[in-house]
Coordinates of C-alpha atoms in Angstrom, one line a residue:
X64 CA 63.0 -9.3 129.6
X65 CA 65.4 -8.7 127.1
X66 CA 64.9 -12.7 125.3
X67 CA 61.0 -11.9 124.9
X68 CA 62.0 -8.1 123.6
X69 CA 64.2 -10.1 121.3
X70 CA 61.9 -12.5 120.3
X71 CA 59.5 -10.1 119.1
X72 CA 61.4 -8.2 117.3
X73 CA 62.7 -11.3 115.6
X74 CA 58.9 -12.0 114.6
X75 CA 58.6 -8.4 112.9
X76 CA 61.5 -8.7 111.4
X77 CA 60.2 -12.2 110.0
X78 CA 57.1 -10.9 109.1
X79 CA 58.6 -7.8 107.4
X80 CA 60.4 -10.1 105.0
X81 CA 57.4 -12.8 104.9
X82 CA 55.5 -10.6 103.2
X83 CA 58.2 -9.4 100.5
X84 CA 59.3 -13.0 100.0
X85 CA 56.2 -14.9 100.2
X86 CA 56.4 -18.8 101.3
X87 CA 55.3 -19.0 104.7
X88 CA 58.5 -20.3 106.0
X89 CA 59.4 -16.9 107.6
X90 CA 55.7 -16.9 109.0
X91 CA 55.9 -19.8 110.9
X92 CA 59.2 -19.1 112.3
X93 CA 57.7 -16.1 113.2
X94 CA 55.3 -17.4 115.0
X95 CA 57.2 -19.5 116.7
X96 CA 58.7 -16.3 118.3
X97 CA 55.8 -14.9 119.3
X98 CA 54.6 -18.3 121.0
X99 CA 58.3 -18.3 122.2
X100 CA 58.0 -14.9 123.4
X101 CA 54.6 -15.7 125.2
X102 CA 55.9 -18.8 127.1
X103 CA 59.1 -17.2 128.4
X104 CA 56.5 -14.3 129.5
X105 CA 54.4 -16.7 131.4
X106 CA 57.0 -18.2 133.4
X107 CA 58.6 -15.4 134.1
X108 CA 55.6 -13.0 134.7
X109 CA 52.6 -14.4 135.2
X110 CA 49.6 -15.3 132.9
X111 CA 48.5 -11.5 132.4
X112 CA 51.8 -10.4 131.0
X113 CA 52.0 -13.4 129.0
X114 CA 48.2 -12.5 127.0
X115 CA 49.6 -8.5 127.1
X116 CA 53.0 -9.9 125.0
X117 CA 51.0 -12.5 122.6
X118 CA 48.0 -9.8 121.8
X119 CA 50.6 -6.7 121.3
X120 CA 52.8 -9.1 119.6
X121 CA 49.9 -10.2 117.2
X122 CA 49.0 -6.3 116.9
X123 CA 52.2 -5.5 116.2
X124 CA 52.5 -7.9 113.5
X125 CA 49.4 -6.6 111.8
X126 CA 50.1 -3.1 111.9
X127 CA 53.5 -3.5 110.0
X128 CA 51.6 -5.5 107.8
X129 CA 49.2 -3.0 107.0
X130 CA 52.3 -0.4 106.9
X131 CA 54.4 -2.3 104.8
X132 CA 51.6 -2.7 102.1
X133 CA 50.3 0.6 102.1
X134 CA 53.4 2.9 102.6
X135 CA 56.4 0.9 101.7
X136 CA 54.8 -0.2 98.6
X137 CA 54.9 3.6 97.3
X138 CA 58.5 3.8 98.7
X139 CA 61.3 3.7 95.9
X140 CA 62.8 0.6 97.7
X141 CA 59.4 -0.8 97.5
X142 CA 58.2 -0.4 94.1
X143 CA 61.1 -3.4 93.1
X144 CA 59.3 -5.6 95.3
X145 CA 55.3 -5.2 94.9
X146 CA 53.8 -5.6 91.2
X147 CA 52.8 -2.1 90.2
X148 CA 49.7 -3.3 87.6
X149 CA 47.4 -5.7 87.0
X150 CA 48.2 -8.7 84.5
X151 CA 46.5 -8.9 81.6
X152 CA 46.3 -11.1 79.0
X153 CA 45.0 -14.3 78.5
X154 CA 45.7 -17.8 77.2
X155 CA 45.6 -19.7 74.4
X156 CA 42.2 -19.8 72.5
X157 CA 40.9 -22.3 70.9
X158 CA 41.9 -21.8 66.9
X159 CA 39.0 -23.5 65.3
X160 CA 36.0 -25.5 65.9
X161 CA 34.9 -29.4 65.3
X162 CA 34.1 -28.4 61.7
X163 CA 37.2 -28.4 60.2
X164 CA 38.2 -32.7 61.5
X165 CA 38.3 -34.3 57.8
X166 CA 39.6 -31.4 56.1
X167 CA 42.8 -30.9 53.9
X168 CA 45.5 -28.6 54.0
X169 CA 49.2 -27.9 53.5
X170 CA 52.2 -27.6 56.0
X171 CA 53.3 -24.3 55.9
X172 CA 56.3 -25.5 58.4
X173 CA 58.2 -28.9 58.6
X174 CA 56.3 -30.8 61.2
X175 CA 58.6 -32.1 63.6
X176 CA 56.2 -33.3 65.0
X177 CA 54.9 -30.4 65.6
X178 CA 54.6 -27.0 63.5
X179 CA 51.6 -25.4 61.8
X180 CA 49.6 -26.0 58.6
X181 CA 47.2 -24.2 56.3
X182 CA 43.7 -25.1 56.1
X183 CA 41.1 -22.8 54.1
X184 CA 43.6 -19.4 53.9
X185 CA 44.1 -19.6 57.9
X186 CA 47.5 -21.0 60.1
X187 CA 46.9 -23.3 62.8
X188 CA 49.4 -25.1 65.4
X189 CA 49.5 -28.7 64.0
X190 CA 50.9 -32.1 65.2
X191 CA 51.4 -35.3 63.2
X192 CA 50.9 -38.4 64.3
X193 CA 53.1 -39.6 61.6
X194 CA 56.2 -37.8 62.7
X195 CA 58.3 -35.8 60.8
X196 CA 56.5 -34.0 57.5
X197 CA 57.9 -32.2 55.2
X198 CA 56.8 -28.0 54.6
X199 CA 54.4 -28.4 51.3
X200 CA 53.2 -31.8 52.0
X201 CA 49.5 -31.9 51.5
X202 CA 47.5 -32.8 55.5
X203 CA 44.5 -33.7 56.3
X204 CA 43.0 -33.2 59.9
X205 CA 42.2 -36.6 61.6
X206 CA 41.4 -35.0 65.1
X207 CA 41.6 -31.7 66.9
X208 CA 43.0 -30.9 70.8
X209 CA 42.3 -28.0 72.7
X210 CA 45.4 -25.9 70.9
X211 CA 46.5 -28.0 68.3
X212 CA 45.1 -30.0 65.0
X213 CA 46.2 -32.9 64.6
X214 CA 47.2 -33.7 61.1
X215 CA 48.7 -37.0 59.2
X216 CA 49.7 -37.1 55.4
X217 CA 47.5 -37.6 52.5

């Protein structure tokens, strides 16, 4: 009785920390305890006892779930593990349209190979295909990628 009492509380235990340190390793070992916990109950009780530990087991598991996410997170302890806010923010956006391939420009950075450039009074990301450029060098735009222009010399 006392290796199945174990057991589970091994799983809680698991599954307290599984969800603070998520990476399902700690789940499945969990698991593993509660199946553990379910056979050893099964040969030593009966098949009755055996669903009674693997349902109240499962239960269990579920409930401290729900507890740890809804009162530990408001804990002190448990603000330093669970993200207070949303993220915001985004990613990069596109800097210019296909209208500006065949234009000229100057660096405004040396280009090694990347830096930015100048084109009609606005900066852009930049990246030769020449290599190294020297800041002041005159550019045009041969083709443009998702973030960057991508220049060569005139």
């Amino acid at each position: 009785m006392s290796l199945i009492i174990g057991l589970i509380l091994a799983a809680l235990v698991l599954v307290f920390f599984e969800v603070l340190l998520p990476g399902g390793i700690l789940g499945l070992i969990a698991a593993v305890c509660v199946i553990a916990a379910t056979v050893y109950a099964g040969l030593d009780y009966g098949l009755v006892p055996a669903v009674l530990v693997f349902v109240g087991s499962i239960f269990a598991c579920l409930v401290l779930t729900v507890i740890e996410f809804k009162i530990f997170a408001k804990t002190r302890y448990g603000q330093k593990f669970f993200l207070k806010s949303a993220v915001t923010g985004h990613s990069n956006v596109e800097q210019s349209d296909d209208s500006i391939v065949g234009k000229s420009g100057e660096t405004v950075t040396r280009l090694n190979p990347s830096g930015k450039v100048a084109i009609g009074g606005r900066h852009y990301e930049a990246y030769s295909e020449d290599g190294y450029i020297e800041a002041g060098t005159t550019v045009k735009v041969v083709a443009k990628d998702n973030f960057k222009l991508i220049i060569k010399p005139l």
